[in-house]
Coordinates of C-alpha atoms in Angstrom, one line a residue:
M13 CA 97.8 86.0 116.1
W14 CA 99.4 84.2 113.1
L15 CA 98.6 80.6 114.5
L16 CA 95.0 80.8 113.3
P17 CA 95.6 81.5 109.6
T18 CA 98.7 79.3 109.4
S19 CA 96.9 76.3 110.9
I20 CA 93.9 76.7 108.6
L21 CA 96.0 76.9 105.5
V22 CA 98.3 74.0 106.4
V23 CA 95.5 71.6 107.5
T24 CA 93.3 72.4 104.6
T25 CA 96.2 71.8 102.1
L26 CA 96.9 68.4 103.8
L27 CA 93.2 67.4 103.6
A28 CA 92.8 68.6 100.1
V29 CA 95.3 66.0 98.7
P30 CA 93.3 62.8 99.6
L31 CA 90.0 64.6 99.0
S32 CA 91.2 65.4 95.4
R33 CA 91.8 61.7 94.8
Y34 CA 88.3 60.9 95.9
L35 CA 86.8 63.7 93.8
A36 CA 88.7 62.5 90.7
W37 CA 87.6 58.9 91.4
I38 CA 84.0 60.0 91.5
M39 CA 83.9 62.3 88.5
N40 CA 85.9 59.9 86.4
G41 CA 83.1 57.3 87.1
K42 CA 85.4 54.7 88.6
Y43 CA 83.3 54.1 91.6
R44 CA 80.5 51.5 92.0
A45 CA 77.6 53.0 93.9
P46 CA 75.2 50.9 96.1
R47 CA 72.3 49.4 94.2
V48 CA 69.7 51.9 95.4
L49 CA 71.8 54.9 94.5
R50 CA 72.8 53.4 91.2
W51 CA 69.1 52.9 90.3
F52 CA 68.4 56.7 90.8
E53 CA 71.6 57.6 88.9
E54 CA 70.6 55.4 85.9
R55 CA 67.2 57.2 85.8
L56 CA 69.0 60.6 85.6
N57 CA 71.4 59.5 82.8
S58 CA 70.0 60.8 79.5
G59 CA 73.1 59.9 77.6
P60 CA 76.4 61.5 76.7
Q61 CA 76.3 65.3 76.0
N62 CA 78.5 67.6 74.0
W63 CA 79.4 71.0 75.5
K64 CA 76.3 72.7 73.9
Q65 CA 73.9 70.1 75.3
Y66 CA 75.6 70.2 78.7
T67 CA 75.3 73.9 78.8
A68 CA 71.7 73.8 77.8
A69 CA 70.9 71.2 80.5
M70 CA 72.7 73.5 83.1
L71 CA 70.5 76.5 82.0
I72 CA 67.3 74.5 82.1
F73 CA 68.2 73.2 85.6
N74 CA 68.8 76.8 86.8
T75 CA 65.5 77.9 85.3
V76 CA 63.6 75.2 87.3
L77 CA 65.6 76.2 90.4
F78 CA 64.5 79.8 89.9
V79 CA 60.8 78.9 89.6
F80 CA 60.9 76.6 92.6
G81 CA 62.7 79.2 94.8
F82 CA 60.4 82.0 93.8
A83 CA 57.4 79.9 94.6
V84 CA 58.8 79.0 98.0
L85 CA 59.4 82.6 99.0
A86 CA 56.2 83.9 97.5
L87 CA 54.1 81.3 99.4
Q88 CA 56.0 81.8 102.7
P89 CA 53.0 83.2 104.7
W90 CA 50.9 80.0 104.0
M91 CA 53.7 77.4 104.5
P92 CA 54.3 75.5 107.7
L93 CA 57.1 76.1 110.2
N94 CA 56.1 79.7 110.4
S95 CA 55.0 80.2 114.0
L96 CA 56.4 83.7 114.0
G97 CA 54.0 84.6 111.2
R98 CA 56.5 85.9 108.6
G99 CA 54.8 87.5 105.7
M100 CA 55.9 87.8 102.1
L101 CA 59.0 89.7 101.1
A102 CA 58.8 92.5 98.6
P103 CA 58.6 91.1 95.0
T104 CA 62.0 92.7 94.0
T105 CA 63.6 91.2 97.1
I106 CA 62.2 87.8 96.2
F107 CA 63.6 88.2 92.7
H108 CA 67.0 89.2 94.0
S109 CA 67.1 86.5 96.7
V110 CA 66.2 83.7 94.3
V111 CA 68.8 84.9 91.7
S112 CA 71.4 85.2 94.4
F113 CA 70.9 81.8 95.9
M114 CA 70.5 79.8 92.7
T115 CA 73.9 81.3 91.5
N116 CA 75.8 80.4 94.7
T117 CA 76.1 84.1 95.4
D118 CA 73.9 84.4 98.5
L119 CA 74.1 88.2 98.6
Q120 CA 71.3 89.0 101.1
H121 CA 69.2 92.1 101.0
Y122 CA 67.2 90.8 104.0
S123 CA 67.9 89.4 107.4
G124 CA 67.0 85.7 107.7
D125 CA 66.0 85.9 111.4
Q126 CA 63.7 88.8 110.7
H127 CA 62.2 87.9 107.3
F128 CA 62.4 84.1 106.7
S129 CA 60.4 81.3 108.2
N130 CA 62.1 78.0 109.0
F131 CA 60.3 76.5 106.0
S132 CA 62.0 79.1 103.7
Q133 CA 65.3 78.6 105.5
I134 CA 65.2 74.8 104.8
F135 CA 63.5 74.5 101.4
F136 CA 64.8 77.6 99.8
G137 CA 68.2 78.3 101.6
L138 CA 69.4 74.8 102.5
S139 CA 68.3 73.2 99.2
N140 CA 70.1 75.9 97.2
F141 CA 73.2 75.4 99.3
F142 CA 73.5 71.9 97.8
L143 CA 72.2 72.4 94.3
S144 CA 73.7 75.8 93.4
A145 CA 77.1 74.8 94.8
S146 CA 77.2 71.8 92.5
I147 CA 76.8 73.8 89.2
G148 CA 80.3 75.3 89.1
F149 CA 81.8 72.0 90.1
C150 CA 80.0 70.4 87.2
G151 CA 81.1 73.2 84.8
L152 CA 84.8 72.6 85.8
T153 CA 84.4 68.8 85.2
A154 CA 82.9 69.4 81.8
I155 CA 85.9 71.7 80.9
I156 CA 88.4 69.0 82.1
R157 CA 86.8 66.4 79.9
A158 CA 86.7 68.7 76.9
L159 CA 90.4 69.7 77.4
R160 CA 91.4 66.0 77.4
S161 CA 89.4 65.5 74.2
D162 CA 86.9 63.0 75.6
S163 CA 84.2 62.0 73.1
S164 CA 81.6 63.6 75.5
V165 CA 81.8 66.2 78.3
G166 CA 79.6 63.9 80.4
N167 CA 76.0 64.3 81.5
F168 CA 75.0 67.3 83.6
F169 CA 72.3 65.5 85.6
V170 CA 74.6 62.6 86.4
D171 CA 77.4 64.9 87.5
M172 CA 75.0 66.9 89.7
W173 CA 73.9 63.6 91.4
R174 CA 77.5 62.6 91.9
V175 CA 78.5 65.9 93.5
V176 CA 75.5 66.2 95.8
V177 CA 75.1 62.6 96.9
Y178 CA 78.6 61.3 96.9
M179 CA 80.5 64.4 98.0
F180 CA 78.4 67.1 99.7
L181 CA 76.0 65.0 101.7
P182 CA 78.6 62.9 103.6
C183 CA 80.9 65.8 104.2
S184 CA 78.1 68.1 105.5
F185 CA 76.8 65.3 107.7
V186 CA 80.2 64.8 109.4
L187 CA 80.7 68.5 109.9
A188 CA 77.1 68.9 111.3
L189 CA 78.0 66.5 114.1
F190 CA 80.8 68.9 115.2
F191 CA 78.5 71.9 115.1
L192 CA 75.8 70.1 117.0
Q193 CA 78.3 69.0 119.7
Q194 CA 79.6 72.6 120.0
G195 CA 76.2 74.0 120.6
S196 CA 74.5 74.9 117.4
P197 CA 70.7 74.3 117.7
M198 CA 69.0 71.6 115.7
T199 CA 65.2 72.1 115.9
Y200 CA 62.2 72.9 113.8
E201 CA 61.0 75.4 116.5
C202 CA 61.1 78.9 115.2
A203 CA 61.8 80.7 118.5
Q204 CA 61.9 80.5 122.3
V205 CA 60.5 83.2 124.5
V206 CA 62.6 83.6 127.6
S207 CA 63.0 85.9 130.6
T208 CA 66.2 87.9 130.6
L209 CA 68.6 87.6 133.5
E210 CA 68.2 91.4 134.1
P211 CA 64.6 92.2 134.8
A212 CA 63.0 94.6 132.3
A213 CA 66.2 94.6 130.1
M214 CA 63.8 94.4 127.1
G215 CA 61.6 97.1 128.5
T216 CA 58.2 96.8 130.0
Q217 CA 54.7 96.3 128.8
D218 CA 51.8 98.7 129.3
N219 CA 50.8 96.9 132.5
G220 CA 54.3 97.3 133.9
Q221 CA 55.3 93.6 133.4
A222 CA 58.8 93.0 132.1
K223 CA 58.9 92.1 128.4
Q224 CA 60.4 88.7 127.5
Q225 CA 63.0 88.1 124.8
T226 CA 62.2 86.2 121.6
I227 CA 65.2 84.1 120.5
V228 CA 65.0 82.9 116.9
M229 CA 66.3 79.4 116.2
G230 CA 66.1 76.6 113.8
P231 CA 68.0 73.7 112.2
L232 CA 71.4 75.5 112.5
A233 CA 73.5 72.4 112.9
A234 CA 72.4 71.1 109.4
F235 CA 72.2 74.6 107.9
V236 CA 75.7 75.9 108.6
P237 CA 78.0 73.1 107.4
M238 CA 76.7 73.2 103.8
K239 CA 76.7 77.0 104.0
Q240 CA 80.5 76.7 104.4
L241 CA 81.3 73.6 102.4
G242 CA 79.4 74.9 99.4
T243 CA 81.0 78.3 99.7
N244 CA 77.5 79.7 99.8
G245 CA 77.8 82.0 102.8
G246 CA 74.2 83.0 103.2
G247 CA 73.4 83.4 106.9
F248 CA 70.5 82.0 108.8
F249 CA 70.8 85.2 110.9
G250 CA 71.6 88.7 109.8
M251 CA 74.9 88.6 111.7
N252 CA 75.9 85.4 109.8
S253 CA 78.9 83.6 111.3
A254 CA 79.3 86.2 114.1
H255 CA 76.1 84.8 115.7
P256 CA 76.6 82.4 118.5
F257 CA 74.1 79.9 117.0
E258 CA 75.8 79.8 113.6
N259 CA 79.3 79.9 115.1
P260 CA 79.2 78.9 118.8
T261 CA 82.9 78.6 119.6
A262 CA 86.5 79.2 118.4
L263 CA 86.6 75.6 117.2
T264 CA 83.5 76.0 115.0
N265 CA 85.1 79.2 113.6
W266 CA 88.2 77.3 112.7
L267 CA 86.1 74.5 111.2
S268 CA 84.0 77.1 109.2
C269 CA 87.2 78.5 107.7
L270 CA 88.5 75.0 106.8
A271 CA 85.1 73.9 105.4
M272 CA 84.8 76.9 103.0
M273 CA 88.4 76.3 101.7
L274 CA 88.4 72.5 101.5
F275 CA 86.6 71.9 98.1
P276 CA 88.2 74.9 96.3
F277 CA 91.7 73.6 97.3
A278 CA 90.9 70.0 96.4
L279 CA 89.4 71.0 93.0
V280 CA 92.7 72.5 91.8
L281 CA 94.4 69.2 92.5
M282 CA 91.4 67.2 91.1
F283 CA 92.0 69.2 87.8
G284 CA 95.6 67.9 87.7
R285 CA 94.6 64.3 88.5
M286 CA 91.9 64.2 85.8
I287 CA 94.2 65.6 83.1
N288 CA 97.1 63.6 84.4
R289 CA 99.2 66.7 84.9
M290 CA 99.8 66.9 88.7
R291 CA 103.0 69.1 88.5
H292 CA 101.0 71.6 86.4
A293 CA 98.2 71.5 89.1
W294 CA 100.7 72.1 91.9
V295 CA 102.1 75.2 90.0
I296 CA 98.6 76.6 89.8
F297 CA 97.9 75.7 93.4
S298 CA 101.2 77.5 94.5
V299 CA 100.2 80.7 92.6
M300 CA 96.8 80.7 94.2
M301 CA 98.3 80.0 97.6
V302 CA 100.8 82.9 97.3
M303 CA 97.9 85.3 96.5
M304 CA 95.8 83.9 99.4
I305 CA 98.7 84.3 101.9
G306 CA 99.2 87.9 100.6
T307 CA 95.6 88.8 101.2
V308 CA 95.5 87.3 104.7
V309 CA 98.8 88.9 105.7
W310 CA 97.6 92.3 104.4
A311 CA 94.3 92.1 106.2
V312 CA 95.8 91.0 109.5
Y313 CA 98.7 93.5 109.4
F314 CA 96.6 96.5 108.5
D315 CA 93.7 95.7 110.8
T316 CA 94.7 93.5 113.7
M317 CA 98.2 95.1 114.1
Q318 CA 97.1 98.7 113.5
P319 CA 94.9 101.1 115.5
N320 CA 91.5 102.3 114.3
P321 CA 92.2 105.8 112.9
G322 CA 88.7 106.9 113.8
L323 CA 89.7 106.6 117.5
T324 CA 93.1 108.3 117.4
A325 CA 93.8 111.9 118.2
H326 CA 94.3 114.6 115.5
P327 CA 95.8 117.3 117.7
V328 CA 96.4 120.0 115.1
A329 CA 93.7 121.8 113.0
Q330 CA 94.2 121.4 109.3
T331 CA 92.8 123.5 106.3
F332 CA 92.3 122.0 102.9
E333 CA 91.1 123.3 99.5
I334 CA 88.6 121.2 97.7
P335 CA 87.2 121.7 94.2
T336 CA 83.6 122.8 93.8
P337 CA 81.4 123.6 90.8
G338 CA 82.1 127.3 91.3
G339 CA 85.9 127.1 92.0
K340 CA 87.5 126.1 95.3
K341 CA 86.3 126.0 98.8
E342 CA 88.3 125.9 102.0
V343 CA 87.5 123.3 104.6
T344 CA 89.0 123.4 108.1
L345 CA 89.2 120.3 110.2
P346 CA 89.4 121.1 113.8
A347 CA 91.7 119.4 116.3
V348 CA 90.1 116.2 117.6
A349 CA 91.0 114.6 120.9
G350 CA 91.6 110.9 120.9
L351 CA 89.2 108.6 122.7
P352 CA 90.5 106.9 125.9
V353 CA 90.6 103.5 124.2
D354 CA 93.5 101.1 124.5
Q355 CA 94.3 99.9 120.9
H356 CA 97.3 97.6 121.6
L357 CA 95.1 94.8 120.1
G358 CA 94.5 96.7 116.9
N359 CA 91.2 97.7 115.4
L360 CA 88.5 95.9 117.4
E361 CA 85.5 97.7 116.0
G362 CA 82.9 95.3 114.6
K363 CA 84.8 92.2 115.7
E364 CA 83.6 89.1 117.5
L365 CA 86.3 88.5 120.1
R366 CA 85.2 85.0 121.1
F367 CA 87.3 83.8 118.2
G368 CA 90.5 85.8 118.8
T369 CA 91.9 89.1 117.7
S370 CA 93.0 88.1 114.2
A371 CA 90.0 85.9 113.5
G372 CA 87.9 88.7 111.9
A373 CA 90.6 89.9 109.5
T374 CA 91.6 86.3 108.6
F375 CA 88.0 85.3 107.9
A376 CA 87.5 88.5 105.9
A377 CA 90.3 87.6 103.5
L378 CA 89.5 83.9 103.2
T379 CA 85.8 84.3 102.7
V380 CA 86.3 86.4 99.5
D381 CA 89.3 84.4 98.2
V382 CA 87.1 81.3 98.0
T383 CA 83.9 83.3 97.1
D384 CA 82.1 82.1 100.2
G385 CA 80.7 85.4 101.5
A386 CA 80.0 84.4 105.1
V387 CA 81.3 86.9 107.6
N388 CA 82.3 86.8 111.3
C389 CA 83.0 90.6 111.5
E390 CA 81.8 93.8 110.0
H391 CA 83.8 94.4 106.8
D392 CA 82.5 98.0 106.9
S393 CA 84.5 98.4 110.1
L394 CA 87.8 97.2 108.8
N395 CA 90.6 99.8 108.7
P396 CA 90.4 101.5 105.2
I397 CA 93.5 100.0 103.8
A398 CA 92.8 96.6 105.3
A399 CA 89.5 96.5 103.4
L400 CA 91.6 96.3 100.2
S401 CA 92.2 92.7 101.0
P402 CA 88.6 91.4 100.5
M403 CA 88.2 93.8 97.6
V404 CA 91.2 92.4 95.8
G405 CA 90.1 88.9 96.4
M406 CA 86.8 89.6 94.7
W407 CA 88.4 91.6 91.9
L408 CA 90.9 88.9 90.9
N409 CA 88.2 86.2 91.5
C410 CA 90.6 83.4 91.0
I411 CA 92.3 82.9 94.4
F412 CA 91.0 79.3 94.6
G413 CA 87.5 80.8 94.2
G414 CA 84.4 78.7 94.7
K415 CA 83.8 75.1 93.8
G416 CA 85.1 74.9 90.2
V417 CA 84.5 78.6 89.3
G418 CA 87.8 79.8 90.8
M419 CA 89.7 77.2 88.8
I420 CA 87.7 78.2 85.7
N421 CA 88.6 81.9 86.2
L422 CA 92.2 81.0 86.7
L423 CA 92.2 79.1 83.3
L424 CA 91.2 82.4 81.6
F425 CA 94.2 84.2 83.0
L426 CA 96.3 81.2 82.1
I427 CA 95.2 81.2 78.5
V428 CA 95.8 85.0 78.2
G429 CA 99.3 84.6 79.8
I430 CA 100.3 81.8 77.4
F431 CA 99.0 83.7 74.4
V432 CA 101.1 86.8 75.4
A433 CA 104.2 84.7 76.1
G434 CA 103.7 82.9 72.7
Q435 CA 103.5 86.2 70.9
M436 CA 106.7 87.5 72.7
V437 CA 108.8 84.6 71.5
G438 CA 107.2 84.2 68.1
R439 CA 105.5 80.8 68.6
T440 CA 101.9 79.8 68.3
P441 CA 100.7 79.5 71.9
E442 CA 99.7 76.1 73.1
Y443 CA 98.0 74.7 76.2
L444 CA 98.0 70.9 76.9
G445 CA 99.3 70.4 73.4
K446 CA 96.5 72.3 71.7
K447 CA 97.1 75.4 69.8
I448 CA 95.3 78.5 71.1
G449 CA 93.7 80.4 68.2
G450 CA 91.5 83.5 67.8
R451 CA 88.3 81.7 68.8
E452 CA 89.7 80.6 72.1
M453 CA 91.1 84.0 72.8
K454 CA 87.8 85.8 72.1
L455 CA 85.9 83.4 74.4
A456 CA 88.5 83.9 77.1
M457 CA 88.4 87.6 76.9
I458 CA 84.6 87.7 76.9
A459 CA 84.6 85.7 80.1
L460 CA 87.4 87.7 81.6
L461 CA 86.2 91.2 80.9
I462 CA 82.5 90.7 81.9
H463 CA 83.6 90.7 85.5
P464 CA 85.2 94.2 85.6
I465 CA 82.4 95.6 83.3
M466 CA 79.8 94.4 85.8
I467 CA 81.6 96.1 88.6
L468 CA 82.8 99.4 87.1
M469 CA 79.7 100.4 85.1
P470 CA 77.0 100.0 87.8
S471 CA 79.3 101.3 90.6
G472 CA 79.9 104.5 88.6
L473 CA 76.2 104.8 87.8
F474 CA 75.0 104.4 91.4
A475 CA 77.8 106.6 92.8
A476 CA 76.7 109.4 90.5
T477 CA 73.0 109.1 91.3
N478 CA 70.6 109.1 94.2
W479 CA 70.4 105.3 93.9
G480 CA 73.8 105.1 95.6
L481 CA 73.9 108.4 97.4
K482 CA 70.7 107.8 99.4
A483 CA 71.8 104.3 100.2
E484 CA 75.4 104.9 101.5
S485 CA 75.8 105.5 105.3
N486 CA 79.0 107.5 105.0
P487 CA 80.0 110.3 102.6
G488 CA 83.2 110.5 100.5
P489 CA 85.5 107.6 99.8
H490 CA 83.9 105.3 102.4
G491 CA 80.5 105.7 100.8
F492 CA 82.0 104.9 97.4
S493 CA 83.6 101.8 98.9
Q494 CA 80.2 100.6 100.1
I495 CA 78.7 101.0 96.7
M496 CA 81.7 99.5 94.9
Y497 CA 82.0 96.6 97.3
Q498 CA 78.3 95.6 96.8
F499 CA 78.7 95.3 93.0
S500 CA 82.1 93.6 93.4
S501 CA 80.4 91.0 95.6
A502 CA 77.6 90.6 93.2
S503 CA 79.8 90.2 90.2
A504 CA 82.2 87.8 91.9
N505 CA 79.3 85.7 93.1
N506 CA 80.7 86.2 96.6
G507 CA 77.8 87.5 98.8
S508 CA 79.7 89.4 101.5
A509 CA 78.8 93.0 102.0
F510 CA 80.1 96.3 103.3
D511 CA 77.2 96.5 105.8
G512 CA 75.9 100.0 106.3
L513 CA 74.5 100.3 102.8
G514 CA 70.7 100.8 102.7
V515 CA 69.5 98.0 100.4
T516 CA 66.8 96.3 102.4
Y517 CA 63.1 96.7 101.5
G518 CA 62.0 93.9 103.9
L519 CA 58.5 92.5 104.0
N520 CA 56.0 93.6 101.3
N521 CA 53.9 95.5 103.8
N522 CA 56.9 97.5 105.1
T523 CA 55.9 101.2 105.3
S524 CA 59.5 102.5 105.5
P525 CA 61.8 100.5 103.2
S526 CA 65.3 101.8 102.3
P527 CA 64.6 104.5 99.7
T528 CA 66.4 102.9 96.8
A529 CA 66.1 99.3 97.8
V530 CA 64.2 98.4 94.6
A531 CA 66.9 99.7 92.4
W532 CA 69.6 97.8 94.3
D533 CA 67.5 94.6 94.2
I534 CA 67.2 94.7 90.4
A535 CA 70.6 96.0 89.6
T536 CA 72.6 93.5 91.7
A537 CA 70.4 90.6 90.6
L538 CA 71.1 91.4 86.9
V539 CA 74.8 91.7 87.7
I540 CA 74.7 88.4 89.5
I541 CA 73.0 86.6 86.5
I542 CA 75.4 87.9 83.9
S543 CA 78.5 87.4 85.9
R544 CA 77.5 83.9 86.9
F545 CA 76.7 82.3 83.6
I546 CA 78.9 84.0 80.9
P547 CA 82.1 83.1 82.8
I548 CA 81.0 79.5 82.9
I549 CA 79.5 79.1 79.5
A550 CA 82.3 80.9 77.6
P551 CA 85.1 78.7 79.1
I552 CA 83.1 75.5 78.4
A553 CA 82.8 76.6 74.8
M554 CA 86.5 77.5 74.8
A555 CA 87.5 74.1 76.2
G556 CA 85.2 72.4 73.6
S557 CA 87.0 74.3 70.9
L558 CA 90.5 73.5 72.2
G559 CA 89.6 69.8 72.8
A560 CA 88.5 69.4 69.2
K561 CA 92.0 70.2 68.0
K562 CA 94.7 67.7 67.4
S563 CA 97.5 67.5 70.0
T564 CA 100.9 68.6 68.9
P565 CA 104.1 67.0 70.4
M566 CA 106.1 69.0 72.8
G567 CA 109.2 70.6 71.2
L568 CA 112.2 72.7 72.3
G569 CA 110.2 75.9 71.9
T570 CA 107.2 74.7 73.9
L571 CA 106.4 76.7 77.0
R572 CA 106.4 74.1 79.8
D573 CA 103.5 74.6 82.2
D574 CA 104.9 72.7 85.2
T575 CA 107.9 74.9 86.1
P576 CA 108.5 77.9 88.4
T577 CA 108.9 80.1 85.3
F578 CA 105.4 79.3 84.2
G579 CA 104.2 80.1 87.8
F580 CA 105.8 83.5 87.7
L581 CA 104.2 84.1 84.2
L582 CA 100.8 83.2 85.5
F583 CA 101.2 85.3 88.7
A584 CA 102.4 88.3 86.8
T585 CA 99.5 88.0 84.3
I586 CA 96.9 88.0 87.1
L587 CA 98.4 91.0 88.9
I588 CA 99.0 93.1 85.8
I589 CA 95.5 92.6 84.4
G590 CA 94.0 93.0 87.9
A591 CA 95.9 96.3 88.5
L592 CA 95.0 97.7 85.0
L593 CA 91.3 96.9 85.6
F594 CA 90.8 97.9 89.2
L595 CA 93.5 100.2 90.4
P596 CA 91.4 103.4 89.7
I597 CA 88.5 102.3 91.9
A598 CA 91.0 101.2 94.6
A599 CA 92.4 104.7 94.6
L600 CA 89.0 106.3 94.7
G601 CA 87.8 104.1 97.6
P602 CA 90.0 102.6 100.3
A603 CA 93.2 104.2 99.3
A604 CA 91.7 107.7 99.3
E605 CA 90.1 107.0 102.6
H606 CA 93.4 105.8 104.1
L607 CA 95.4 108.8 102.8
G608 CA 92.6 111.4 103.2
P609 CA 92.5 113.9 106.0
I610 CA 89.2 112.7 107.5
P611 CA 89.1 109.2 108.9
F612 CA 86.4 107.0 107.4
G613 CA 85.2 109.6 105.0
G614 CA 84.3 112.3 107.4

């Protein structure tokens, strides 16, 4: 049970050390590329950029990415590799999907095997896996150069080239060979029509002949590795990494976990190497690792080691009073007999048991800690209190996080923690020898607070209106958890979902879409855009402001950032701020469901 998460964490940490050396070597420009690649790189180099120019280039690139992605999806019916005749998605779903994929969120309000052609999967999905995954990486690199007071923060287009060509392509190619060997399909065919082993299992036609089964397929062996390495998480199939084509064996499940954690782990150490402060980086790494272990242990203990309360007996009738607009109302819960289900293996609802009993809970914790969003089990079916683990991972949004963005978010907590500590001892707060002033704190707080605002405000709005009430599949706390999880995933640029929420419009000619799908498409897309770019742009500006200041020598009163004391300060800052911001919705959702009289909201 514990071997799976332990082995993943240990092996990923060991691999992250040499990979961080390679990443720092590439991003510091100490490599010498082959002549052909160097020629392309030179064409992209428009010269050194300051932080404003770098940010402008990043936004321009994203605008182009948006236009390209929208065109690909809008033209899907007329593009090749569409033998199943997939039509055009609803306009709001196209808008949401393009925003989601270009921001490395990959929150899907569609099912890829039902709504996408192979052309769209390749030229929209797979291309975004590489390009959107590189943007946060580049943002962190620019921040590092600014913090060490380089004359330039680099060139955005050159950095993108380095990340995609020298890092992502070789790693994804190697991983693709493993997936191919383990059974993932690699074909341009859209589907195979086969006869089932049990005649007429799919029903019969009007003439009495047994219907055949259509099995959707595509270039999965190339698609899945970058889905995981880039912490993208968008599935080729609606069932994502629970599908046997995306995740054929227990080995590919283990590799999927390792792949989505590898770059987030290595980037923390790359940060230390590039600023020449490895002990400081290991302190940050340790704080992140403690939080990750906590979320994994919590999820496994409360889901894999506990029964499903919805299947257990409630032998005694109970009566409760609930408030109503006219006063109070008595509600009687009758005695409920337990189902004859052996639950010694814990909660198995919504789990794919090919991977082992603890694989679903482990994957659920890890995929949000690194903002990947892929799933190999139904998060909606986690025990109520176990579901707090993925929610906390998204709320804190700095437990390694995605490629660069997690480290950027951690720097915000770090700056706040140093500022508070400095005020407590009566010294001007400093980081890397640079004094933290009002400008830096304002930028840090803007980037830090936009995340809870983009979760709490829309969650409250949708929970109080038909936009949310008509979409949720369960009443009470569980329904609120579905709504709140969706906006948490959007704001954290995660992409996983509490499935069961009606957010799918489908194809444009669909006669019975989810009743409030349009509102969900627009609202979550806006949350994704705001929560993606403000927490990247503001820290780049903050780093540019800090880097422009003169360094001050370390004195007796300087708070050292490479000691266990600093680690405890950082850890406490994250937990206190996180609790102050998100404890109320945790109490209204999973905690209320766990403590309430009716399992799973009634």
